[in-house]
Short mmCIF file of C-alpha atoms in Angstrom, two decimals:
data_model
loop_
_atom_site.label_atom_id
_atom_site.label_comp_id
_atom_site.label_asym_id
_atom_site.label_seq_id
_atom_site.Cartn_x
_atom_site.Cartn_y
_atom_site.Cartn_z
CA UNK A 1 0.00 0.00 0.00
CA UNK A 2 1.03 3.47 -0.86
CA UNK A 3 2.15 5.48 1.73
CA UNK A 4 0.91 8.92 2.91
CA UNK A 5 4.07 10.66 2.17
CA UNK A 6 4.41 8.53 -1.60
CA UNK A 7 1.05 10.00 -2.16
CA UNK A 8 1.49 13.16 -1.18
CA UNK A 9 5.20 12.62 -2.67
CA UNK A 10 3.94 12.20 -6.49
CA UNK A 11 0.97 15.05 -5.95
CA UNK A 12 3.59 17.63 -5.14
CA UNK A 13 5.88 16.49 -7.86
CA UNK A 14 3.18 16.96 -10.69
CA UNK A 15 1.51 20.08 -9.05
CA UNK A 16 4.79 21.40 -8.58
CA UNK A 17 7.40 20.97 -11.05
CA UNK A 18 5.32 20.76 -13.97
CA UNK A 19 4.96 24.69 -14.44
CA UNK A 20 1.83 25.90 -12.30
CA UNK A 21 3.09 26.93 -8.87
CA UNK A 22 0.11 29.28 -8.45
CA UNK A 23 -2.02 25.53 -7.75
CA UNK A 24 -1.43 26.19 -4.19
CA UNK A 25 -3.92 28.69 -4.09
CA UNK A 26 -6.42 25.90 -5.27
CA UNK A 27 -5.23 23.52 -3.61
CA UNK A 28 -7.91 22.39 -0.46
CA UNK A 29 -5.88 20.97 1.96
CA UNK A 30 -5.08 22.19 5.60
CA UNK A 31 -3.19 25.11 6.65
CA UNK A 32 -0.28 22.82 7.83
CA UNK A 33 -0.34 20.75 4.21
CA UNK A 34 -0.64 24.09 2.14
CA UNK A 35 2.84 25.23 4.24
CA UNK A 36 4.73 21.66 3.37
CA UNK A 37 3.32 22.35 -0.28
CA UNK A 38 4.43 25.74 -0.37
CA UNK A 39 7.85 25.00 1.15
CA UNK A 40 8.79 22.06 -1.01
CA UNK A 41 7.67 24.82 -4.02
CA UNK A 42 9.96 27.11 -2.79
CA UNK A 43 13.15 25.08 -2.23
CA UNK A 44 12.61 23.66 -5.82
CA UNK A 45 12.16 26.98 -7.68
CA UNK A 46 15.67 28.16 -5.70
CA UNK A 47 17.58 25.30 -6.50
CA UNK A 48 19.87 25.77 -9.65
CA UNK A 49 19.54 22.17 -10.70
CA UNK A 50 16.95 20.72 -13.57
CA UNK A 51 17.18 17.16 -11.64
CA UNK A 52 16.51 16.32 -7.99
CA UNK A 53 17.29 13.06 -6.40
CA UNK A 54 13.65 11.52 -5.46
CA UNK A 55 15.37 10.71 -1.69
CA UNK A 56 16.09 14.40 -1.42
CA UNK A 57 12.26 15.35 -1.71
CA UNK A 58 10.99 12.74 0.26
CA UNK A 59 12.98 14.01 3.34
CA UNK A 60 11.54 17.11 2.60
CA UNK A 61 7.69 16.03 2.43
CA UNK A 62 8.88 13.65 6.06
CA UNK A 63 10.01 17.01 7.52
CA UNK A 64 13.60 15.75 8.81
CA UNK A 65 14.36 19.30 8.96
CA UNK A 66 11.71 19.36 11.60
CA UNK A 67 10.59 22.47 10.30
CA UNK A 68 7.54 24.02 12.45
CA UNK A 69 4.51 24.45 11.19
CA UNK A 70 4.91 21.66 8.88
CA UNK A 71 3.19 18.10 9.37
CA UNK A 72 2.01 15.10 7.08
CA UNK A 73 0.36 12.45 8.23
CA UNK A 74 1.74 8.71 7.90
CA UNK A 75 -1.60 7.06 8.56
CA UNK A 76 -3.61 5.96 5.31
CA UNK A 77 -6.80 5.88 5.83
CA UNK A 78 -9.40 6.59 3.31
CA UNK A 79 -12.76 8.13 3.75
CA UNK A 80 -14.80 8.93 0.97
CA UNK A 81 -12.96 6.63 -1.40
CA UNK A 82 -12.77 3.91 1.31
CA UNK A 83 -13.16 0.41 -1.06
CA UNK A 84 -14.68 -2.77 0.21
CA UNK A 85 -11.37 -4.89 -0.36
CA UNK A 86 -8.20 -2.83 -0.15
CA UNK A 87 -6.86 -2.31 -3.76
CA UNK A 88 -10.13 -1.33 -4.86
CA UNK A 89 -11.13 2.76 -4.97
CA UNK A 90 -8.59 4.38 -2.55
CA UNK A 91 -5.94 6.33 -4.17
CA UNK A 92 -6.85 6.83 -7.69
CA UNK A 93 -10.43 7.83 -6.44
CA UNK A 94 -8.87 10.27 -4.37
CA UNK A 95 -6.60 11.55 -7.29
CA UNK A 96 -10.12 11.99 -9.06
CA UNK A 97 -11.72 14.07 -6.09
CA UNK A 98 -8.55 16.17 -5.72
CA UNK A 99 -8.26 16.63 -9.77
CA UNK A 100 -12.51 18.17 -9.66
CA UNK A 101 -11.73 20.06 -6.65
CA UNK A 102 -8.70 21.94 -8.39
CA UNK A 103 -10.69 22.35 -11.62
CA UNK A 104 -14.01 23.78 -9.27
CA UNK A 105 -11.40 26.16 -7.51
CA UNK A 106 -9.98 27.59 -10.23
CA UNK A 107 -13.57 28.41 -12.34
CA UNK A 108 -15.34 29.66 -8.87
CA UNK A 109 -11.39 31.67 -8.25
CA UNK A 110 -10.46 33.10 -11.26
CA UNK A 111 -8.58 35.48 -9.39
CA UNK A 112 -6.01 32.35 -7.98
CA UNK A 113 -3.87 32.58 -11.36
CA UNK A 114 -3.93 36.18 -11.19
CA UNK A 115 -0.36 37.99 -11.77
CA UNK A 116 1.13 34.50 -13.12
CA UNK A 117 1.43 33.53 -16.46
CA UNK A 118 -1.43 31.28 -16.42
CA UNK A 119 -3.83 34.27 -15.93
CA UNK A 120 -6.11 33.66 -18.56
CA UNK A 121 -5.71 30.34 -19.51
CA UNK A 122 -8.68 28.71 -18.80
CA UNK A 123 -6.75 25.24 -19.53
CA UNK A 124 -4.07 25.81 -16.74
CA UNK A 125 -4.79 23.08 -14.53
CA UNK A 126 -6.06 20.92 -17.17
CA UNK A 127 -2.95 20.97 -18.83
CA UNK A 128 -1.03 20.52 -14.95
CA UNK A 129 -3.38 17.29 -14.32
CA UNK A 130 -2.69 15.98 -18.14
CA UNK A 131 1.26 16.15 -17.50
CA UNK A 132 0.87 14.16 -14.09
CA UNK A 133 -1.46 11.53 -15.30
CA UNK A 134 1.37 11.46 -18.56
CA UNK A 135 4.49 11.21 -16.67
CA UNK A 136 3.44 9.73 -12.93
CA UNK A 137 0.23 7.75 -12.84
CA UNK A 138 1.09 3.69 -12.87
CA UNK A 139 -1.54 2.76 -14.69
CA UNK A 140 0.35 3.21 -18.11
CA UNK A 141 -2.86 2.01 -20.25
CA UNK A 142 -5.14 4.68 -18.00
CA UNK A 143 -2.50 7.10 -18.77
CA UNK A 144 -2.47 6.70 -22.35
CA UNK A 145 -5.98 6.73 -22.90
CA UNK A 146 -7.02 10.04 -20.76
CA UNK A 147 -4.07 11.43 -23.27
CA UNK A 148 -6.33 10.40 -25.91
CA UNK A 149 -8.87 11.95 -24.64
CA UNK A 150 -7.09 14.75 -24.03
CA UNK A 151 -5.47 15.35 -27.92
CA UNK A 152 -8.83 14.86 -28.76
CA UNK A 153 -10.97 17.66 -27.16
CA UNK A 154 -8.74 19.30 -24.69
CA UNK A 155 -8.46 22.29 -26.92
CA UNK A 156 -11.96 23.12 -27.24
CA UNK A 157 -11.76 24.03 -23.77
CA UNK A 158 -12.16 28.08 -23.11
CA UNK A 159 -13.20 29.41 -19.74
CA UNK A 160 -12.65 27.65 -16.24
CA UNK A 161 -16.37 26.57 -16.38
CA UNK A 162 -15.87 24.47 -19.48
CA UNK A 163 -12.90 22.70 -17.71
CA UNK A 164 -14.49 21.84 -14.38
CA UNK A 165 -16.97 20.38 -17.45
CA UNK A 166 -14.52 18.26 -19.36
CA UNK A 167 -13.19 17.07 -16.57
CA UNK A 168 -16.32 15.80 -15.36
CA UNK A 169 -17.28 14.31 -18.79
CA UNK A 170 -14.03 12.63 -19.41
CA UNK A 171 -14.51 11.03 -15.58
CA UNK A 172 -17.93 9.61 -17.34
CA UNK A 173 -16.02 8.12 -20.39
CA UNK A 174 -13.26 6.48 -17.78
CA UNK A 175 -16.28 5.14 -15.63
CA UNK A 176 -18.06 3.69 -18.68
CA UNK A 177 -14.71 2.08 -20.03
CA UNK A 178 -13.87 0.38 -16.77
CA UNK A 179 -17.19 -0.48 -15.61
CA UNK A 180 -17.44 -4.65 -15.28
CA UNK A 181 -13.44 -4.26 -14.96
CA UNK A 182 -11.19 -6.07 -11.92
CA UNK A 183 -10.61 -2.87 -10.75
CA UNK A 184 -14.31 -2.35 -10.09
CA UNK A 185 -15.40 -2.01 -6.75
CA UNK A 186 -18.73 -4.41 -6.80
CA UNK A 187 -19.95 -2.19 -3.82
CA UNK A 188 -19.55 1.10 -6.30
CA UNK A 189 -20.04 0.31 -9.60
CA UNK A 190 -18.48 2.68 -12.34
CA UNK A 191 -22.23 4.30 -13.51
CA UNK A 192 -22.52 8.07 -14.96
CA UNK A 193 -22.27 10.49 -12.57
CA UNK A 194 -23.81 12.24 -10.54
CA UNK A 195 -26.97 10.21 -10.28
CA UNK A 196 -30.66 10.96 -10.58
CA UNK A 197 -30.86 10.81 -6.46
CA UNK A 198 -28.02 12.89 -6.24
CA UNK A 199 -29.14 15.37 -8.81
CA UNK A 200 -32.31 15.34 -10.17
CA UNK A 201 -31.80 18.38 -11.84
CA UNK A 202 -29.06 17.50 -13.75
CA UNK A 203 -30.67 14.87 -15.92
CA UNK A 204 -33.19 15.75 -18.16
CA UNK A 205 -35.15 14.17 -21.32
CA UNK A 206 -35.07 15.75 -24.74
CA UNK A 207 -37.20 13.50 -27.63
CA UNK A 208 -37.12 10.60 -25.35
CA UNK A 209 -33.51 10.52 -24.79
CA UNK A 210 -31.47 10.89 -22.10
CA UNK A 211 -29.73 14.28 -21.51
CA UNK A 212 -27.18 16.36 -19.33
CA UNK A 213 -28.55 19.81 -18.36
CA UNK A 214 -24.86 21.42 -17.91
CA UNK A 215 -25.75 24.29 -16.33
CA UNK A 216 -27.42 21.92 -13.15
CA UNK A 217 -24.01 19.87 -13.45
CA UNK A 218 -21.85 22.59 -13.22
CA UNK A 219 -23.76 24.12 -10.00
CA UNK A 220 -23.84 20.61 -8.38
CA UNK A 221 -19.78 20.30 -9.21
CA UNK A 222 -19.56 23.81 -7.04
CA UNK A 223 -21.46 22.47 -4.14
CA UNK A 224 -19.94 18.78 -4.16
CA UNK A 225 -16.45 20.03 -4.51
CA UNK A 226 -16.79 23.13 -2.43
CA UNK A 227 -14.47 24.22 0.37
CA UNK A 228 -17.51 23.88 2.54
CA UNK A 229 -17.88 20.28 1.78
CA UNK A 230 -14.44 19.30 3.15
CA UNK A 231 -15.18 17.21 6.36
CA UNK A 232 -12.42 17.15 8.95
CA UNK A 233 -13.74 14.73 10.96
CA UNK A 234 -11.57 12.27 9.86
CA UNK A 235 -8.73 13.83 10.04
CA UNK A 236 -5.53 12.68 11.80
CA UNK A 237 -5.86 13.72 15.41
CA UNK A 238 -2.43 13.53 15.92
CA UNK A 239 -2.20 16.32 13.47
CA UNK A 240 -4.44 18.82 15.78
CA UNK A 241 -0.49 19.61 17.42
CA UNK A 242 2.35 18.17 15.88
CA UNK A 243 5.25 18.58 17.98
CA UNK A 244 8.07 20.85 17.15
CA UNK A 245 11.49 20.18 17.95
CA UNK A 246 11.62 21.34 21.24
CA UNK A 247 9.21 18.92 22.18
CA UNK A 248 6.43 21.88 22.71
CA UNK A 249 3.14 21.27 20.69
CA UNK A 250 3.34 23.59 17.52
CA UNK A 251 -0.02 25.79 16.87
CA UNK A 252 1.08 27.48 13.94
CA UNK A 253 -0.48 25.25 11.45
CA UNK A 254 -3.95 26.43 12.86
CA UNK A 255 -3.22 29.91 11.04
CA UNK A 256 -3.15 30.11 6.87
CA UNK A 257 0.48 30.20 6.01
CA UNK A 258 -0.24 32.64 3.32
CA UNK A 259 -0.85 35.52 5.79
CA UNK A 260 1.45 34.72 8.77
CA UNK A 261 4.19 34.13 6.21
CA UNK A 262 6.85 37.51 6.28
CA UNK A 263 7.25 38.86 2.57
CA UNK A 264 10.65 39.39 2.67
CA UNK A 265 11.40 35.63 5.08
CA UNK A 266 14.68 33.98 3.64
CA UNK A 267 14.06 30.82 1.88
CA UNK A 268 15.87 27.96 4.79
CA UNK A 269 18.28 25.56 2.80
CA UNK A 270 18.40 22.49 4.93
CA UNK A 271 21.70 20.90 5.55
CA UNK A 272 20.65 17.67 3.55
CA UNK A 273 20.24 19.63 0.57
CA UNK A 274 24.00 19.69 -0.07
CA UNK A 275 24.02 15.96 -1.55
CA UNK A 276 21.32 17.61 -4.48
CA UNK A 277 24.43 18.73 -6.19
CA UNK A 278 26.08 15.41 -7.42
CA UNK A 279 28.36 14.87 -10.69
CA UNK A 280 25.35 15.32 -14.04
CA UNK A 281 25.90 16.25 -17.59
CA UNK A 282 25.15 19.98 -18.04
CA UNK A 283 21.88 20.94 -19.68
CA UNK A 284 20.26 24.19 -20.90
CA UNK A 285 18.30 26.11 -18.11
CA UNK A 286 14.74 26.88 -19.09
CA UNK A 287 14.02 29.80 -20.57
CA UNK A 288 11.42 31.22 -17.96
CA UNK A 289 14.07 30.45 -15.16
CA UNK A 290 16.40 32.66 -17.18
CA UNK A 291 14.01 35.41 -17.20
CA UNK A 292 13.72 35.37 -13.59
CA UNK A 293 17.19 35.05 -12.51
CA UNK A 294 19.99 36.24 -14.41
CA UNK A 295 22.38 35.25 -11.34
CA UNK A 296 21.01 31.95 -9.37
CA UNK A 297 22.46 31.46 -5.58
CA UNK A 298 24.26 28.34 -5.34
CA UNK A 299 23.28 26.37 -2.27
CA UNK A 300 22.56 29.68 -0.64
CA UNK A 301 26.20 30.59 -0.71
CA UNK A 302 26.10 33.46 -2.79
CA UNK A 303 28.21 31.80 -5.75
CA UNK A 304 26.66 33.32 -9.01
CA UNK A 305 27.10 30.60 -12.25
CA UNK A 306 29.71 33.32 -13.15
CA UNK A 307 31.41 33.02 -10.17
CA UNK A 308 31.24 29.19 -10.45
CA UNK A 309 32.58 28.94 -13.78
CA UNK A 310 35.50 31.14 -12.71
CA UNK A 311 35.93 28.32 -9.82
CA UNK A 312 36.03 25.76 -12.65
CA UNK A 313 38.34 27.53 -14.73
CA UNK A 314 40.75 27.83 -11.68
CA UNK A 315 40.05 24.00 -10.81
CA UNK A 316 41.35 23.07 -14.50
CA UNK A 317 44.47 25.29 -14.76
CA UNK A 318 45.78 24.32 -10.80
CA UNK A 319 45.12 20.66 -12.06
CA UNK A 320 47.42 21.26 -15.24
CA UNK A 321 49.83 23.00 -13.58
CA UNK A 322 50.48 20.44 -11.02
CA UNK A 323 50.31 17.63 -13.42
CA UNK A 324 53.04 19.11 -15.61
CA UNK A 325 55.27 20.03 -12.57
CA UNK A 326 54.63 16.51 -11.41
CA UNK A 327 56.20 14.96 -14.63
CA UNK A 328 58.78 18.01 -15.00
CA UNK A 329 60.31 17.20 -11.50
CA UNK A 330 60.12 12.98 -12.36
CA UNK A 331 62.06 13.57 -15.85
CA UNK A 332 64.40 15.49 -14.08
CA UNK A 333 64.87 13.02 -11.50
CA UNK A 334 65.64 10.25 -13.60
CA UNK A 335 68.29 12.10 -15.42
CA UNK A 336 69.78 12.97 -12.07
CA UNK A 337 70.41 9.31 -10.79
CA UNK A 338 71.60 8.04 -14.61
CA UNK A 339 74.29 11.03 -14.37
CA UNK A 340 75.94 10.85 -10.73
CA UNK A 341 74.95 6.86 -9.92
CA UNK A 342 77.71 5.15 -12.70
CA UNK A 343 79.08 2.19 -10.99
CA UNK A 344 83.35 2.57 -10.87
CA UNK A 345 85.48 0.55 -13.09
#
């Protein structure tokens, strides 16, 4: 079984380093999650490398640093997507519910994306949810069809409303393709959702035939996947006051990180952070990262990349000199013993 920090682990990763930061904002979790999320963002946007060991995160998201504030769970337990046997439902109904929740955020929030280069891109976290089901999601054949699905109408997307939508309607196809399959849950079959005793209003007939009214689907959507509708009653209640170093129960996670937080608060580079920078092959920098930083801080140690090229340079030359003076001084050596060491006649 996954654990809570794998699961959290791979969430971060795709929400994270694939190009829409600004998903915190959405992003319905505690106050205490939100700061872990926000942290890990921040330590990967500051450090100058294009690959991170996977170790090196996960003692991040397990808090080794035993930074305060900051706790995640390592009790699984699911709730809503409890199954009746356990591989069944669980984690990738939970990927589903977090994946509608982003997609309600962002059309009820439009202002979540302001000031970023995703304002006005109505596909934003589409395209964010697309890229982790493409590169992390284990189900390779799921994976490949939801891209499908995604070459095929993603485009045709245009305001946040219409995502929330497509979402929604490509959760139908992937019901309808895997209902009957293993992975069914014979306690929750795979049917077209919501239902008529859910929503009433969102099923209508039209000529005898069966149709969505959108407009009830996408106000049902807002309620289901609401902030309001977030239960914490099964929460961890070991979370209520995680302990900080000290040993003293920590209370800071009860406040929203994004106003306690200091504008101008340093960015902490934990110690374990040093074993990031390990012998790779070079590769270009991404553009937007050179647009932000002409000058990137190495390991918080002020080097600039023009400073550490100089320290390269420097590294070369000593390393030549010595090795010449090495075989200068042996030559000379030789030639000394061959001239004075002649046995006598």
């Amino acid at each position: 079984m996954l654990s809570a920090a794998s699961v959290y682990l791979d969430l971060t990763a795709a929400f994270y380093s694939l190009t829409v930061p600004s998903s915190i904002q959405l992003f319905p979790g505690r106050p205490h999650v939100v700061k872990l999320l926000e942290t890990l963002q921040e330590w990967l946007v500051s450090m100058p490398l294009d690959k991170i060991p996977y170790d090196a995160i996960l003692d991040l998201v397990n808090n080794k640093m035993r930074i305060s504030g900051i706790y995640l769970t390592n009790r699984v337990a699911w709730v809503g997507c409890q199954g009746s046997r356990a591989p069944l439902r669980g984690y990738p109904c939970s990927l589903w519910k977090l994946f509608h929740s982003l997609t309600v955020q962002a059309a009820v929030r439009p202002d979540a994306l302001a000031n970023t280069e995703f304002e006005g891109d109505a596909q934003a976290v589409l395209k964010t949810i697309r890229r982790y089901i493409r590169e992390f999601f284990g189900c390779r054949e799921c994976a490949q069809h939801f891209e499908s699905m995604a070459k095929e109408s993603m485009d045709s997307v245009k305001t946040a409303e219409e995502a929330a939508l497509w979402l929604w309607k490509r959760h139908n196809v992937v019901n309808k393709r895997l209902a009957g399959a293993p992975s069914e849950d014979p306690k929750s079959p795979k049917v077209e959702w919501p239902t008529p005793d859910l929503c009433p209003a969102c099923h209508e007939e039209i000529n005898g035939l069966h149709n969505w009214n959108e407009k009830e689907v996408f106000a049902f959507l807002k309620r289901h996947y609401g902030i309001k509708e977030i239960s914490l009653q099964y929460a961890d209640p070991n979370s209520d006051h995680p302990e900080t170093e000290d040993g003293k129960k920590d209370n800071l996670h009860t406040k929203d990180p994004r106003q306690n937080k200091p504008p101008d608060q340093p960015i902490v580079k934990p110690d374990f952070m040093k074993k990031l920078v390990q012998p790779m092959e070079k590769e270009k920098i991404s553009d937007h990262r050179d647009g932000l930083k002409t000058s990137v801080s190495f390991l918080g140690l002020g080097f600039s990349n023009i400073d550490m090229s100089l320290c390269v340079v420097l590294y070369i030359t000593s390393s030549l000199f010595l090795t010449i003076m090495y075989f200068f001084f042996r030559v000379r050596s030789k030639r000394w013993k061959i001239r004075y060491n002649r046995p006598y006649v």
